[in-house]
Amino acid sequence: MDYPEKTVLAAFELYSQLAANGSVMKEGFAHLYSDEDVRSLAQLFAGHVNCTIIDDADAIYLIPLATMSPFHMTNEQIKKDFLRAGATNLDMYLMYLAIIVFVGCFYDSYTSFEPHDFVTLESWLDKMNERIDALAARSETDLRQAETDLSVNWVALIRKWTDLDSIKETAKRQDRTTSRMAFLLATKRFLEAQGLLHDNGADEYSLTEKAKTIFTSYYLEERYNRSITDFLYSLDHPAAAAKEE
């Protein structure tokens, strides 16, 4: 489709601002974003760098979709900025699991698009322990099959979480311990830095509007992510899961 030069320039202006800042307020770009051709062309630009453009009531966001995107944060950068010294890729995968569980705390195991107002650090920890316990209760054969199907090393993740020192959960400086709670606090800092989590104080956290938009408009509809969450939450109903297989 051929676009008028004015439309191309308008779409590039929108895309370039998103590329530079990661997001823009709708108020300042309403004259551009209201044009369907501008939105479509800007989305095309984003697709060429493995990104997508989404929006909520107040803002427009450029979201990387693949590790090869120049806007994607590398594993090394995440480990350096948010995890303890010596962190490995397994720590990264455990953080990813912790994020899935965190989102699940709001969305009733991914069955509702209306999130709860907030979750506490303690309830997040409880839910994480529940998920790991449910995983550990499955047979090694089931876990190995799930590893093959989903490319996730469930056995190693169980061991990694189990090895974290639960005795230190009451330490005053969790950032200096290797406890499970300290790991969740590191994950919390990552989510907060990405504008996905709001710290309400008193160890209560809520999702930002950006997070709600990403999780409901993209993440929960992405087949691979859904297959992982479906497996995680099918652990509550093993008989039903076995029947489906």
GROMACS .gro file of C-alpha atoms in nm:
model
  245
    1MET     CA    1   0.000   0.000   0.000
    2ASP     CA    2   0.129   0.344  -0.095
    3TYR     CA    3   0.103   0.610   0.177
    4PRO     CA    4   0.110   0.987   0.121
    5GLU     CA    5   0.438   1.148   0.222
    6LYS     CA    6   0.261   1.333   0.506
    7THR     CA    7   0.142   1.003   0.654
    8VAL     CA    8   0.486   0.842   0.625
    9LEU     CA    9   0.651   1.136   0.802
   10ALA     CA   10   0.386   1.139   1.074
   11ALA     CA   11   0.427   0.764   1.133
   12PHE     CA   12   0.805   0.798   1.145
   13GLU     CA   13   0.776   1.084   1.394
   14LEU     CA   14   0.564   0.866   1.621
   15TYR     CA   15   0.794   0.564   1.581
   16SER     CA   16   1.113   0.765   1.635
   17GLN     CA   17   0.979   0.912   1.959
   18LEU     CA   18   0.886   0.564   2.079
   19ALA     CA   19   1.226   0.429   1.977
   20ALA     CA   20   1.401   0.706   2.168
   21ASN     CA   21   1.188   0.697   2.484
   22GLY     CA   22   1.011   0.360   2.494
   23SER     CA   23   0.676   0.533   2.542
   24VAL     CA   24   0.497   0.862   2.479
   25MET     CA   25   0.192   1.017   2.638
   26LYS     CA   26  -0.115   0.999   2.417
   27GLU     CA   27  -0.201   1.359   2.493
   28GLY     CA   28   0.100   1.482   2.296
   29PHE     CA   29   0.048   1.245   2.001
   30ALA     CA   30  -0.330   1.224   1.976
   31HIS     CA   31  -0.323   1.405   1.641
   32LEU     CA   32  -0.101   1.129   1.501
   33TYR     CA   33  -0.225   0.820   1.678
   34SER     CA   34  -0.588   0.886   1.591
   35ASP     CA   35  -0.502   0.832   1.223
   36GLU     CA   36  -0.543   0.461   1.133
   37ASP     CA   37  -0.287   0.480   0.850
   38VAL     CA   38  -0.030   0.642   1.079
   39ARG     CA   39  -0.084   0.371   1.341
   40SER     CA   40  -0.053   0.094   1.083
   41LEU     CA   41   0.264   0.234   0.933
   42ALA     CA   42   0.424   0.298   1.272
   43GLN     CA   43   0.342  -0.064   1.364
   44LEU     CA   44   0.512  -0.171   1.041
   45PHE     CA   45   0.826   0.022   1.139
   46ALA     CA   46   0.817  -0.144   1.480
   47GLY     CA   47   0.780  -0.488   1.325
   48HIS     CA   48   1.104  -0.442   1.134
   49VAL     CA   49   1.293  -0.422   1.465
   50ASN     CA   50   1.098  -0.711   1.625
   51CYS     CA   51   0.875  -0.485   1.834
   52THR     CA   52   0.507  -0.408   1.863
   53ILE     CA   53   0.321  -0.090   1.957
   54ILE     CA   54   0.046  -0.107   2.220
   55ASP     CA   55  -0.143   0.159   2.413
   56ASP     CA   56  -0.351   0.214   2.723
   57ALA     CA   57  -0.575   0.503   2.821
   58ASP     CA   58  -0.285   0.745   2.870
   59ALA     CA   59   0.025   0.625   2.686
   60ILE     CA   60   0.166   0.446   2.381
   61TYR     CA   61   0.446   0.189   2.423
   62LEU     CA   62   0.710   0.026   2.205
   63ILE     CA   63   0.751  -0.334   2.328
   64PRO     CA   64   1.031  -0.568   2.206
   65LEU     CA   65   0.907  -0.912   2.105
   66ALA     CA   66   1.227  -1.105   2.048
   67THR     CA   67   1.579  -1.125   2.185
   68MET     CA   68   1.723  -1.009   1.851
   69SER     CA   69   1.542  -0.678   1.883
   70PRO     CA   70   1.783  -0.388   1.948
   71PHE     CA   71   1.540  -0.271   2.218
   72HIS     CA   72   1.549  -0.600   2.407
   73MET     CA   73   1.738  -0.599   2.739
   74THR     CA   74   2.005  -0.869   2.729
   75ASN     CA   75   2.031  -1.146   2.986
   76GLU     CA   76   2.374  -1.018   3.087
   77GLN     CA   77   2.239  -0.669   3.150
   78ILE     CA   78   1.952  -0.802   3.362
   79LYS     CA   79   2.187  -1.025   3.563
   80LYS     CA   80   2.429  -0.736   3.617
   81ASP     CA   81   2.167  -0.476   3.711
   82PHE     CA   82   1.915  -0.677   3.910
   83LEU     CA   83   2.055  -1.010   4.026
   84ARG     CA   84   2.337  -1.093   4.265
   85ALA     CA   85   2.700  -1.137   4.157
   86GLY     CA   86   2.758  -1.469   3.984
   87ALA     CA   87   2.398  -1.500   3.863
   88THR     CA   88   2.346  -1.751   3.581
   89ASN     CA   89   2.089  -1.798   3.308
   90LEU     CA   90   1.905  -2.030   3.546
   91ASP     CA   91   1.856  -1.730   3.780
   92MET     CA   92   1.707  -1.548   3.481
   93TYR     CA   93   1.462  -1.830   3.412
   94LEU     CA   94   1.366  -1.841   3.780
   95MET     CA   95   1.299  -1.466   3.763
   96TYR     CA   96   1.077  -1.527   3.459
   97LEU     CA   97   0.886  -1.790   3.656
   98ALA     CA   98   0.852  -1.549   3.950
   99ILE     CA   99   0.705  -1.288   3.713
  100ILE     CA  100   0.451  -1.540   3.580
  101VAL     CA  101   0.347  -1.623   3.936
  102PHE     CA  102   0.333  -1.253   4.028
  103VAL     CA  103   0.094  -1.182   3.740
  104GLY     CA  104  -0.108  -1.490   3.834
  105CYS     CA  105  -0.162  -1.341   4.180
  106PHE     CA  106  -0.359  -1.061   4.015
  107TYR     CA  107  -0.546  -1.254   3.748
  108ASP     CA  108  -0.680  -1.557   3.936
  109SER     CA  109  -0.460  -1.805   3.754
  110TYR     CA  110  -0.515  -1.627   3.421
  111THR     CA  111  -0.890  -1.678   3.408
  112SER     CA  112  -0.991  -1.314   3.443
  113PHE     CA  113  -0.897  -0.987   3.276
  114GLU     CA  114  -0.995  -0.787   3.586
  115PRO     CA  115  -0.693  -0.783   3.817
  116HIS     CA  116  -0.694  -0.755   4.193
  117ASP     CA  117  -0.592  -0.418   4.335
  118PHE     CA  118  -0.266  -0.533   4.494
  119VAL     CA  119  -0.067  -0.828   4.621
  120THR     CA  120   0.172  -0.844   4.915
  121LEU     CA  121   0.529  -0.968   4.910
  122GLU     CA  122   0.429  -1.241   5.153
  123SER     CA  123   0.140  -1.363   4.935
  124TRP     CA  124   0.370  -1.360   4.629
  125LEU     CA  125   0.619  -1.573   4.823
  126ASP     CA  126   0.341  -1.811   4.929
  127LYS     CA  127   0.220  -1.848   4.570
  128MET     CA  128   0.574  -1.907   4.445
  129ASN     CA  129   0.624  -2.179   4.705
  130GLU     CA  130   0.291  -2.333   4.602
  131ARG     CA  131   0.391  -2.343   4.235
  132ILE     CA  132   0.729  -2.500   4.310
  133ASP     CA  133   0.571  -2.755   4.547
  134ALA     CA  134   0.315  -2.843   4.280
  135LEU     CA  135   0.593  -2.888   4.025
  136ALA     CA  136   0.794  -3.102   4.263
  137ALA     CA  137   0.491  -3.325   4.322
  138ARG     CA  138   0.481  -3.423   3.953
  139SER     CA  139   0.669  -3.729   3.837
  140GLU     CA  140   1.011  -3.677   3.684
  141THR     CA  141   0.876  -3.830   3.363
  142ASP     CA  142   0.607  -3.561   3.340
  143LEU     CA  143   0.859  -3.287   3.411
  144ARG     CA  144   1.107  -3.417   3.155
  145GLN     CA  145   0.829  -3.432   2.894
  146ALA     CA  146   0.728  -3.076   2.980
  147GLU     CA  147   1.092  -2.970   2.946
  148THR     CA  148   1.096  -3.113   2.595
  149ASP     CA  149   0.763  -2.955   2.499
  150LEU     CA  150   0.826  -2.609   2.650
  151SER     CA  151   1.207  -2.584   2.652
  152VAL     CA  152   1.203  -2.506   3.025
  153ASN     CA  153   1.426  -2.698   3.267
  154TRP     CA  154   1.165  -2.749   3.540
  155VAL     CA  155   1.381  -2.987   3.743
  156ALA     CA  156   1.666  -2.735   3.762
  157LEU     CA  157   1.426  -2.454   3.853
  158ILE     CA  158   1.280  -2.659   4.138
  159ARG     CA  159   1.628  -2.728   4.268
  160LYS     CA  160   1.732  -2.362   4.233
  161TRP     CA  161   1.434  -2.235   4.432
  162THR     CA  162   1.466  -2.510   4.693
  163ASP     CA  163   1.833  -2.426   4.745
  164LEU     CA  164   1.757  -2.064   4.828
  165ASP     CA  165   1.790  -2.014   5.201
  166SER     CA  166   1.441  -2.005   5.353
  167ILE     CA  167   1.593  -1.962   5.701
  168LYS     CA  168   1.689  -1.603   5.613
  169GLU     CA  169   1.335  -1.490   5.526
  170THR     CA  170   1.317  -1.274   5.841
  171ALA     CA  171   1.648  -1.097   5.782
  172LYS     CA  172   1.621  -0.718   5.797
  173ARG     CA  173   1.836  -0.661   5.487
  174GLN     CA  174   1.693  -0.900   5.232
  175ASP     CA  175   1.901  -0.749   4.953
  176ARG     CA  176   2.212  -0.893   5.122
  177THR     CA  177   2.080  -1.247   5.165
  178THR     CA  178   2.029  -1.540   4.930
  179SER     CA  179   1.676  -1.602   5.054
  180ARG     CA  180   1.367  -1.662   4.846
  181MET     CA  181   1.225  -1.331   4.957
  182ALA     CA  182   1.544  -1.154   4.849
  183PHE     CA  183   1.507  -1.313   4.506
  184LEU     CA  184   1.151  -1.185   4.477
  185LEU     CA  185   1.268  -0.838   4.579
  186ALA     CA  186   1.524  -0.848   4.297
  187THR     CA  187   1.245  -0.946   4.058
  188LYS     CA  188   1.034  -0.665   4.201
  189ARG     CA  189   1.312  -0.413   4.126
  190PHE     CA  190   1.329  -0.536   3.768
  191LEU     CA  191   0.952  -0.503   3.719
  192GLU     CA  192   0.957  -0.159   3.881
  193ALA     CA  193   1.240  -0.040   3.657
  194GLN     CA  194   1.042  -0.151   3.351
  195GLY     CA  195   0.737   0.045   3.466
  196LEU     CA  196   0.535  -0.271   3.527
  197LEU     CA  197   0.501  -0.265   3.906
  198HIS     CA  198   0.401   0.010   4.148
  199ASP     CA  199   0.527  -0.012   4.506
  200ASN     CA  200   0.242   0.101   4.731
  201GLY     CA  201   0.453   0.075   5.046
  202ALA     CA  202   0.426  -0.175   5.331
  203ASP     CA  203   0.533  -0.453   5.089
  204GLU     CA  204   0.218  -0.409   4.879
  205TYR     CA  205   0.250  -0.401   4.501
  206SER     CA  206   0.009  -0.323   4.218
  207LEU     CA  207   0.030  -0.353   3.842
  208THR     CA  208   0.077  -0.036   3.640
  209GLU     CA  209  -0.151   0.045   3.348
  210LYS     CA  210   0.139  -0.043   3.118
  211ALA     CA  211   0.163  -0.388   3.278
  212LYS     CA  212  -0.211  -0.450   3.250
  213THR     CA  213  -0.202  -0.356   2.882
  214ILE     CA  214   0.096  -0.579   2.805
  215PHE     CA  215  -0.032  -0.878   2.999
  216THR     CA  216  -0.391  -0.866   2.872
  217SER     CA  217  -0.336  -0.740   2.516
  218TYR     CA  218  -0.023  -0.934   2.427
  219TYR     CA  219   0.132  -1.164   2.685
  220LEU     CA  220  -0.177  -1.368   2.769
  221GLU     CA  221  -0.253  -1.414   2.400
  222GLU     CA  222   0.098  -1.531   2.304
  223ARG     CA  223   0.086  -1.907   2.245
  224TYR     CA  224   0.421  -2.000   2.401
  225ASN     CA  225   0.367  -1.798   2.717
  226ARG     CA  226   0.015  -1.933   2.752
  227SER     CA  227   0.141  -2.290   2.712
  228ILE     CA  228   0.381  -2.237   3.003
  229THR     CA  229   0.114  -2.082   3.226
  230ASP     CA  230  -0.138  -2.350   3.124
  231PHE     CA  231   0.111  -2.615   3.235
  232LEU     CA  232   0.188  -2.437   3.561
  233TYR     CA  233  -0.175  -2.401   3.659
  234SER     CA  234  -0.279  -2.745   3.533
  235LEU     CA  235  -0.070  -2.872   3.825
  236ASP     CA  236  -0.367  -2.788   4.047
  237HIS     CA  237  -0.578  -3.036   3.848
  238PRO     CA  238  -0.346  -3.321   3.745
  239ALA     CA  239  -0.630  -3.557   3.664
  240ALA     CA  240  -0.785  -3.310   3.421
  241ALA     CA  241  -0.445  -3.240   3.267
  242ALA     CA  242  -0.381  -3.612   3.218
  243LYS     CA  243  -0.724  -3.654   3.060
  244GLU     CA  244  -0.652  -3.375   2.811
  245GLU     CA  245  -0.326  -3.544   2.711
   0.00000   0.00000   0.00000
